[in-house]
Amino acid sequence: MTTRTAPFIDDTGSQVPVTRVFHWGRWAAGTISLLVVGWLAWLIIRNPHLDWGEVWNFLFDGKILSGVWVTIQISILATVVGLVLGVLLAIMRLAHNPVLRSLSWFYIWFFRGTPLIVQLIFWYNLAFLFPHLILKIPFTEVGVFWDTNRVMTGFTAAMLGLGLNMAAYFAETVRAGIQAVDEGQTDAAYAMGMTPAQRMRYIVLPQALRIIIPPTGNEFISMLKTTSLVYVVAGNDLMTNASQIYKTNNLIMELLIVASAWYMLMTAIATWLQSRLERRYGRDAVRLVRGGGLTDRLRGQAIPARPVGEGAGA
């Protein structure tokens, strides 16, 4: 779509005024939408059964703030587990070894096909299958063991369940990022005498990260909200603590609003960080199309803009 900036001139040389078109449909749709949203907001804000004073009182309650901190901890630790295991699964999925490929495929299929809440409950009740966790030297009695009930707390079960589940999804993201790297890069690495491990470490992964990292922000934002499922295993997260409070004072809606406010705040911060990350890793690609910024042009280091229609491989 192009926009005309030059004025219209008639035969006498006078400028013809352009009348702006009034879009009745757009104004009507926007007005009705605002009225509906305002009406719904008014019903909630002025609801006599909702005590906003209690919402404010519990917003910075010690138990709520403790739950927020645990939610952040679970989100970060589960994301780290998911990222590390996801990269390993992606490499296994792309390996030439059929056994490794099959194991990776089975893992991804199993964890993507099983509801997350089932996985959380499974890990929390692992003691029914294994009362003790044993780590010992094979064919000997030398080793250590732990009581599973002491190890698999709500926090541990949440971190493990969320991390293992995220790994299954993240593995597909990493695999797509690796496969997006041009095959010529691989051939060049082999021509330089690199081993497959060196090729992956020095050539493929650094380039794939530009594609992988932005979606990783989405995974973390999703993880922040998914931690609310930890409620079923009493992981002392935000939702668990909020539910424990409203079970004692029956202020269900007030505590749900408090929990929602904290989730939205954490999501907003994570979204801002994700936008910074995307800007950082997409900056080079944007500069190739648009050319350098004002600072670069002043320094005489501007990157020449790519002609329209020129492909990446040209």
Short mmCIF file of N, CA and C in Angstrom, two decimals, residues 29-153:
data_model
loop_
_atom_site.label_atom_id
_atom_site.label_comp_id
_atom_site.label_asym_id
_atom_site.label_seq_id
_atom_site.Cartn_x
_atom_site.Cartn_y
_atom_site.Cartn_z
N ALA A 29 -18.41 0.24 15.56
CA ALA A 29 -17.85 -0.97 16.18
C ALA A 29 -16.98 -0.62 17.39
N GLY A 30 -16.16 0.44 17.25
CA GLY A 30 -15.31 0.84 18.37
C GLY A 30 -16.11 1.33 19.56
N THR A 31 -17.17 2.12 19.27
CA THR A 31 -18.01 2.66 20.37
C THR A 31 -18.73 1.53 21.11
N ILE A 32 -19.31 0.59 20.34
CA ILE A 32 -20.03 -0.52 20.98
C ILE A 32 -19.07 -1.37 21.81
N SER A 33 -17.86 -1.63 21.29
CA SER A 33 -16.89 -2.44 22.03
C SER A 33 -16.50 -1.77 23.34
N LEU A 34 -16.26 -0.45 23.28
CA LEU A 34 -15.90 0.27 24.51
C LEU A 34 -17.04 0.25 25.53
N LEU A 35 -18.27 0.39 25.05
CA LEU A 35 -19.42 0.37 25.96
C LEU A 35 -19.56 -0.99 26.65
N VAL A 36 -19.36 -2.07 25.87
CA VAL A 36 -19.49 -3.42 26.45
C VAL A 36 -18.40 -3.66 27.49
N VAL A 37 -17.14 -3.28 27.13
CA VAL A 37 -16.03 -3.46 28.06
C VAL A 37 -16.23 -2.62 29.32
N GLY A 38 -16.69 -1.37 29.13
CA GLY A 38 -16.93 -0.51 30.28
C GLY A 38 -18.04 -1.05 31.17
N TRP A 39 -19.06 -1.59 30.54
CA TRP A 39 -20.18 -2.16 31.32
C TRP A 39 -19.71 -3.36 32.15
N LEU A 40 -18.90 -4.24 31.55
CA LEU A 40 -18.38 -5.40 32.28
C LEU A 40 -17.46 -4.97 33.42
N ALA A 41 -16.60 -3.97 33.13
CA ALA A 41 -15.70 -3.48 34.18
C ALA A 41 -16.50 -2.85 35.33
N TRP A 42 -17.56 -2.12 34.99
CA TRP A 42 -18.40 -1.50 36.02
C TRP A 42 -19.07 -2.58 36.89
N LEU A 43 -19.54 -3.67 36.27
CA LEU A 43 -20.18 -4.75 37.02
C LEU A 43 -19.22 -5.36 38.05
N ILE A 44 -17.94 -5.45 37.66
CA ILE A 44 -16.95 -6.06 38.57
C ILE A 44 -16.50 -5.07 39.63
N ILE A 45 -16.19 -3.84 39.19
CA ILE A 45 -15.65 -2.85 40.14
C ILE A 45 -16.68 -2.47 41.19
N ARG A 46 -17.92 -2.27 40.79
CA ARG A 46 -18.96 -1.82 41.72
C ARG A 46 -19.76 -2.97 42.32
N ASN A 47 -19.27 -4.18 42.16
CA ASN A 47 -19.99 -5.34 42.71
C ASN A 47 -19.99 -5.29 44.24
N PRO A 48 -21.15 -5.31 44.87
CA PRO A 48 -21.19 -5.19 46.34
C PRO A 48 -20.62 -6.41 47.06
N HIS A 49 -20.47 -7.53 46.34
CA HIS A 49 -19.93 -8.74 46.98
C HIS A 49 -18.41 -8.83 46.88
N LEU A 50 -17.80 -7.80 46.31
CA LEU A 50 -16.34 -7.80 46.15
C LEU A 50 -15.74 -6.72 47.04
N ASP A 51 -14.87 -7.11 47.97
CA ASP A 51 -14.27 -6.18 48.91
C ASP A 51 -12.87 -5.79 48.40
N TRP A 52 -12.76 -4.62 47.76
CA TRP A 52 -11.48 -4.18 47.21
C TRP A 52 -10.48 -3.83 48.30
N GLY A 53 -10.99 -3.51 49.48
CA GLY A 53 -10.07 -3.26 50.59
C GLY A 53 -9.28 -4.50 50.97
N GLU A 54 -9.96 -5.66 50.94
CA GLU A 54 -9.26 -6.92 51.23
C GLU A 54 -8.26 -7.27 50.13
N VAL A 55 -8.62 -6.92 48.88
CA VAL A 55 -7.68 -7.15 47.77
C VAL A 55 -6.39 -6.39 48.03
N TRP A 56 -6.52 -5.12 48.43
CA TRP A 56 -5.34 -4.31 48.69
C TRP A 56 -4.57 -4.84 49.90
N ASN A 57 -5.30 -5.30 50.93
CA ASN A 57 -4.64 -5.82 52.13
C ASN A 57 -3.80 -7.06 51.84
N PHE A 58 -4.33 -7.95 50.98
CA PHE A 58 -3.62 -9.20 50.71
C PHE A 58 -2.60 -9.08 49.56
N LEU A 59 -2.63 -7.93 48.86
CA LEU A 59 -1.74 -7.79 47.71
C LEU A 59 -0.27 -7.90 48.12
N PHE A 60 0.07 -7.38 49.29
CA PHE A 60 1.46 -7.44 49.76
C PHE A 60 1.56 -8.26 51.05
N ASP A 61 0.64 -9.20 51.22
CA ASP A 61 0.70 -10.10 52.38
C ASP A 61 1.97 -10.96 52.31
N GLY A 62 2.53 -11.27 53.46
CA GLY A 62 3.78 -12.03 53.50
C GLY A 62 3.67 -13.38 52.82
N LYS A 63 2.55 -14.08 53.03
CA LYS A 63 2.39 -15.40 52.42
C LYS A 63 2.26 -15.32 50.90
N ILE A 64 1.59 -14.23 50.43
CA ILE A 64 1.47 -14.03 48.98
C ILE A 64 2.84 -13.72 48.37
N LEU A 65 3.60 -12.83 49.01
CA LEU A 65 4.93 -12.49 48.49
C LEU A 65 5.85 -13.71 48.50
N SER A 66 5.72 -14.55 49.55
CA SER A 66 6.50 -15.79 49.58
C SER A 66 6.14 -16.69 48.40
N GLY A 67 4.83 -16.75 48.09
CA GLY A 67 4.40 -17.56 46.94
C GLY A 67 4.93 -17.01 45.62
N VAL A 68 4.99 -15.67 45.51
CA VAL A 68 5.53 -15.07 44.29
C VAL A 68 7.00 -15.46 44.12
N TRP A 69 7.75 -15.43 45.21
CA TRP A 69 9.16 -15.77 45.13
C TRP A 69 9.36 -17.24 44.75
N VAL A 70 8.54 -18.13 45.34
CA VAL A 70 8.63 -19.56 44.99
C VAL A 70 8.25 -19.77 43.52
N THR A 71 7.23 -19.03 43.05
CA THR A 71 6.83 -19.15 41.63
C THR A 71 7.98 -18.77 40.71
N ILE A 72 8.68 -17.68 41.06
CA ILE A 72 9.82 -17.26 40.23
C ILE A 72 10.92 -18.32 40.27
N GLN A 73 11.19 -18.87 41.45
CA GLN A 73 12.22 -19.90 41.57
C GLN A 73 11.89 -21.13 40.73
N ILE A 74 10.64 -21.60 40.86
CA ILE A 74 10.23 -22.79 40.09
C ILE A 74 10.33 -22.51 38.59
N SER A 75 9.89 -21.31 38.18
CA SER A 75 9.91 -20.98 36.75
C SER A 75 11.34 -20.99 36.21
N ILE A 76 12.26 -20.37 36.95
CA ILE A 76 13.64 -20.28 36.47
C ILE A 76 14.31 -21.66 36.46
N LEU A 77 14.16 -22.41 37.56
CA LEU A 77 14.81 -23.72 37.63
C LEU A 77 14.23 -24.69 36.60
N ALA A 78 12.91 -24.69 36.46
CA ALA A 78 12.29 -25.59 35.47
C ALA A 78 12.69 -25.20 34.05
N THR A 79 12.84 -23.89 33.81
CA THR A 79 13.27 -23.44 32.47
C THR A 79 14.70 -23.90 32.19
N VAL A 80 15.57 -23.80 33.20
CA VAL A 80 16.95 -24.25 33.00
C VAL A 80 16.98 -25.75 32.69
N VAL A 81 16.21 -26.54 33.47
CA VAL A 81 16.14 -27.99 33.20
C VAL A 81 15.62 -28.24 31.79
N GLY A 82 14.57 -27.51 31.42
CA GLY A 82 13.98 -27.70 30.09
C GLY A 82 14.92 -27.31 28.96
N LEU A 83 15.68 -26.22 29.15
CA LEU A 83 16.59 -25.79 28.10
C LEU A 83 17.74 -26.77 27.91
N VAL A 84 18.35 -27.19 29.01
CA VAL A 84 19.51 -28.10 28.91
C VAL A 84 19.07 -29.44 28.30
N LEU A 85 17.99 -29.99 28.85
CA LEU A 85 17.52 -31.28 28.34
C LEU A 85 16.97 -31.15 26.91
N GLY A 86 16.35 -30.00 26.61
CA GLY A 86 15.81 -29.81 25.27
C GLY A 86 16.90 -29.77 24.21
N VAL A 87 18.02 -29.11 24.50
CA VAL A 87 19.14 -29.08 23.55
C VAL A 87 19.68 -30.49 23.34
N LEU A 88 19.83 -31.26 24.43
CA LEU A 88 20.33 -32.63 24.32
C LEU A 88 19.39 -33.50 23.48
N LEU A 89 18.08 -33.35 23.71
CA LEU A 89 17.11 -34.14 22.94
C LEU A 89 17.12 -33.75 21.47
N ALA A 90 17.28 -32.46 21.19
CA ALA A 90 17.32 -32.01 19.79
C ALA A 90 18.53 -32.59 19.07
N ILE A 91 19.68 -32.60 19.75
CA ILE A 91 20.89 -33.17 19.13
C ILE A 91 20.71 -34.67 18.91
N MET A 92 20.10 -35.36 19.88
CA MET A 92 19.82 -36.79 19.72
C MET A 92 18.87 -37.02 18.55
N ARG A 93 17.87 -36.15 18.40
CA ARG A 93 16.89 -36.30 17.33
C ARG A 93 17.53 -36.15 15.95
N LEU A 94 18.60 -35.36 15.88
CA LEU A 94 19.27 -35.13 14.59
C LEU A 94 20.47 -36.03 14.39
N ALA A 95 20.74 -36.91 15.36
CA ALA A 95 21.91 -37.78 15.26
C ALA A 95 21.70 -38.86 14.20
N HIS A 96 22.81 -39.42 13.72
CA HIS A 96 22.73 -40.50 12.74
C HIS A 96 22.43 -41.84 13.41
N ASN A 97 22.65 -41.91 14.73
CA ASN A 97 22.39 -43.14 15.47
C ASN A 97 20.88 -43.37 15.58
N PRO A 98 20.34 -44.47 15.04
CA PRO A 98 18.87 -44.68 15.08
C PRO A 98 18.35 -44.89 16.49
N VAL A 99 19.18 -45.44 17.39
CA VAL A 99 18.72 -45.65 18.77
C VAL A 99 18.50 -44.30 19.46
N LEU A 100 19.47 -43.38 19.32
CA LEU A 100 19.34 -42.06 19.94
C LEU A 100 18.15 -41.31 19.34
N ARG A 101 17.98 -41.41 18.02
CA ARG A 101 16.84 -40.74 17.38
C ARG A 101 15.52 -41.28 17.91
N SER A 102 15.45 -42.60 18.09
CA SER A 102 14.21 -43.22 18.56
C SER A 102 13.91 -42.83 20.01
N LEU A 103 14.96 -42.83 20.85
CA LEU A 103 14.76 -42.45 22.24
C LEU A 103 14.28 -41.01 22.36
N SER A 104 14.89 -40.12 21.56
CA SER A 104 14.47 -38.72 21.59
C SER A 104 13.03 -38.57 21.12
N TRP A 105 12.71 -39.27 20.04
CA TRP A 105 11.33 -39.21 19.52
C TRP A 105 10.34 -39.72 20.55
N PHE A 106 10.67 -40.81 21.25
CA PHE A 106 9.76 -41.38 22.25
C PHE A 106 9.57 -40.42 23.42
N TYR A 107 10.64 -39.80 23.87
CA TYR A 107 10.56 -38.84 24.98
C TYR A 107 9.62 -37.69 24.61
N ILE A 108 9.87 -37.11 23.43
CA ILE A 108 9.05 -35.97 23.00
C ILE A 108 7.60 -36.38 22.86
N TRP A 109 7.35 -37.54 22.26
CA TRP A 109 5.98 -38.01 22.09
C TRP A 109 5.30 -38.25 23.44
N PHE A 110 6.02 -38.88 24.36
CA PHE A 110 5.43 -39.23 25.65
C PHE A 110 5.07 -37.98 26.46
N PHE A 111 6.01 -37.04 26.58
CA PHE A 111 5.75 -35.89 27.44
C PHE A 111 4.82 -34.88 26.78
N ARG A 112 4.77 -34.83 25.46
CA ARG A 112 3.80 -33.96 24.81
C ARG A 112 2.42 -34.57 24.78
N GLY A 113 2.37 -35.88 24.88
CA GLY A 113 1.08 -36.57 24.82
C GLY A 113 0.42 -36.77 26.17
N THR A 114 1.14 -36.50 27.26
CA THR A 114 0.59 -36.71 28.60
C THR A 114 0.24 -35.36 29.21
N PRO A 115 -0.95 -35.21 29.78
CA PRO A 115 -1.31 -33.93 30.42
C PRO A 115 -0.32 -33.55 31.51
N LEU A 116 -0.01 -32.27 31.58
CA LEU A 116 0.98 -31.81 32.54
C LEU A 116 0.55 -32.06 33.98
N ILE A 117 -0.72 -31.92 34.26
CA ILE A 117 -1.18 -32.13 35.63
C ILE A 117 -0.98 -33.59 36.06
N VAL A 118 -1.10 -34.50 35.11
CA VAL A 118 -0.85 -35.92 35.40
C VAL A 118 0.64 -36.13 35.73
N GLN A 119 1.50 -35.47 34.98
CA GLN A 119 2.94 -35.59 35.25
C GLN A 119 3.30 -35.06 36.62
N LEU A 120 2.70 -33.92 37.01
CA LEU A 120 3.00 -33.36 38.33
C LEU A 120 2.57 -34.30 39.45
N ILE A 121 1.37 -34.85 39.32
CA ILE A 121 0.88 -35.77 40.35
C ILE A 121 1.73 -37.04 40.38
N PHE A 122 2.17 -37.50 39.20
CA PHE A 122 3.01 -38.70 39.13
C PHE A 122 4.31 -38.50 39.91
N TRP A 123 4.99 -37.39 39.63
CA TRP A 123 6.27 -37.17 40.31
C TRP A 123 6.09 -36.96 41.81
N TYR A 124 4.98 -36.32 42.19
CA TYR A 124 4.74 -36.06 43.61
C TYR A 124 4.47 -37.37 44.37
N ASN A 125 3.93 -38.35 43.66
CA ASN A 125 3.62 -39.64 44.30
C ASN A 125 4.58 -40.74 43.86
N LEU A 126 5.77 -40.37 43.49
CA LEU A 126 6.75 -41.36 43.02
C LEU A 126 7.09 -42.38 44.10
N ALA A 127 6.90 -42.04 45.36
CA ALA A 127 7.23 -42.97 46.44
C ALA A 127 6.39 -44.24 46.39
N PHE A 128 5.22 -44.18 45.75
CA PHE A 128 4.42 -45.41 45.63
C PHE A 128 5.13 -46.45 44.78
N LEU A 129 5.92 -46.01 43.81
CA LEU A 129 6.67 -46.94 42.96
C LEU A 129 8.07 -47.22 43.52
N PHE A 130 8.72 -46.17 44.00
CA PHE A 130 10.09 -46.30 44.51
C PHE A 130 10.17 -45.65 45.88
N PRO A 131 9.98 -46.44 46.96
CA PRO A 131 10.04 -45.85 48.31
C PRO A 131 11.39 -45.23 48.62
N HIS A 132 12.44 -45.75 47.98
CA HIS A 132 13.78 -45.20 48.20
C HIS A 132 14.45 -44.95 46.85
N LEU A 133 15.19 -43.85 46.78
CA LEU A 133 16.00 -43.56 45.59
C LEU A 133 17.43 -43.99 45.91
N ILE A 134 17.94 -44.92 45.10
CA ILE A 134 19.24 -45.53 45.38
C ILE A 134 20.22 -45.16 44.28
N LEU A 135 21.40 -44.75 44.70
CA LEU A 135 22.50 -44.47 43.77
C LEU A 135 23.71 -45.28 44.25
N LYS A 136 24.08 -46.32 43.49
CA LYS A 136 25.17 -47.18 43.93
C LYS A 136 25.96 -47.70 42.74
N ILE A 137 27.13 -48.24 43.03
CA ILE A 137 27.98 -48.84 42.01
C ILE A 137 27.34 -50.17 41.59
N PRO A 138 27.14 -50.40 40.30
CA PRO A 138 26.49 -51.64 39.85
C PRO A 138 27.18 -52.89 40.38
N PHE A 139 26.33 -53.88 40.75
CA PHE A 139 26.78 -55.19 41.23
C PHE A 139 27.54 -55.10 42.56
N THR A 140 27.37 -54.00 43.26
CA THR A 140 27.99 -53.86 44.59
C THR A 140 26.93 -53.31 45.55
N GLU A 141 27.27 -53.24 46.81
CA GLU A 141 26.37 -52.64 47.81
C GLU A 141 26.87 -51.27 48.23
N VAL A 142 27.81 -50.72 47.44
CA VAL A 142 28.39 -49.41 47.77
C VAL A 142 27.55 -48.32 47.11
N GLY A 143 27.02 -47.42 47.92
CA GLY A 143 26.22 -46.33 47.37
C GLY A 143 25.45 -45.61 48.45
N VAL A 144 24.53 -44.77 48.06
CA VAL A 144 23.71 -44.01 49.01
C VAL A 144 22.25 -44.14 48.59
N PHE A 145 21.34 -43.92 49.53
CA PHE A 145 19.92 -43.94 49.20
C PHE A 145 19.20 -42.86 50.01
N TRP A 146 18.07 -42.42 49.46
CA TRP A 146 17.27 -41.37 50.09
C TRP A 146 15.82 -41.83 50.18
N ASP A 147 15.13 -41.33 51.19
CA ASP A 147 13.69 -41.55 51.30
C ASP A 147 12.99 -40.71 50.23
N THR A 148 12.25 -41.34 49.35
CA THR A 148 11.64 -40.62 48.22
C THR A 148 10.67 -39.54 48.70
N ASN A 149 9.95 -39.81 49.78
CA ASN A 149 9.00 -38.81 50.27
C ASN A 149 9.70 -37.54 50.74
N ARG A 150 10.92 -37.69 51.24
CA ARG A 150 11.67 -36.51 51.68
C ARG A 150 12.25 -35.74 50.49
N VAL A 151 12.61 -36.47 49.45
CA VAL A 151 13.21 -35.82 48.27
C VAL A 151 12.15 -35.19 47.38
N MET A 152 11.09 -35.95 47.12
CA MET A 152 10.08 -35.48 46.17
C MET A 152 9.03 -34.63 46.87
N THR A 153 9.42 -33.43 47.28
CA THR A 153 8.47 -32.48 47.87
C THR A 153 7.65 -31.83 46.76
#
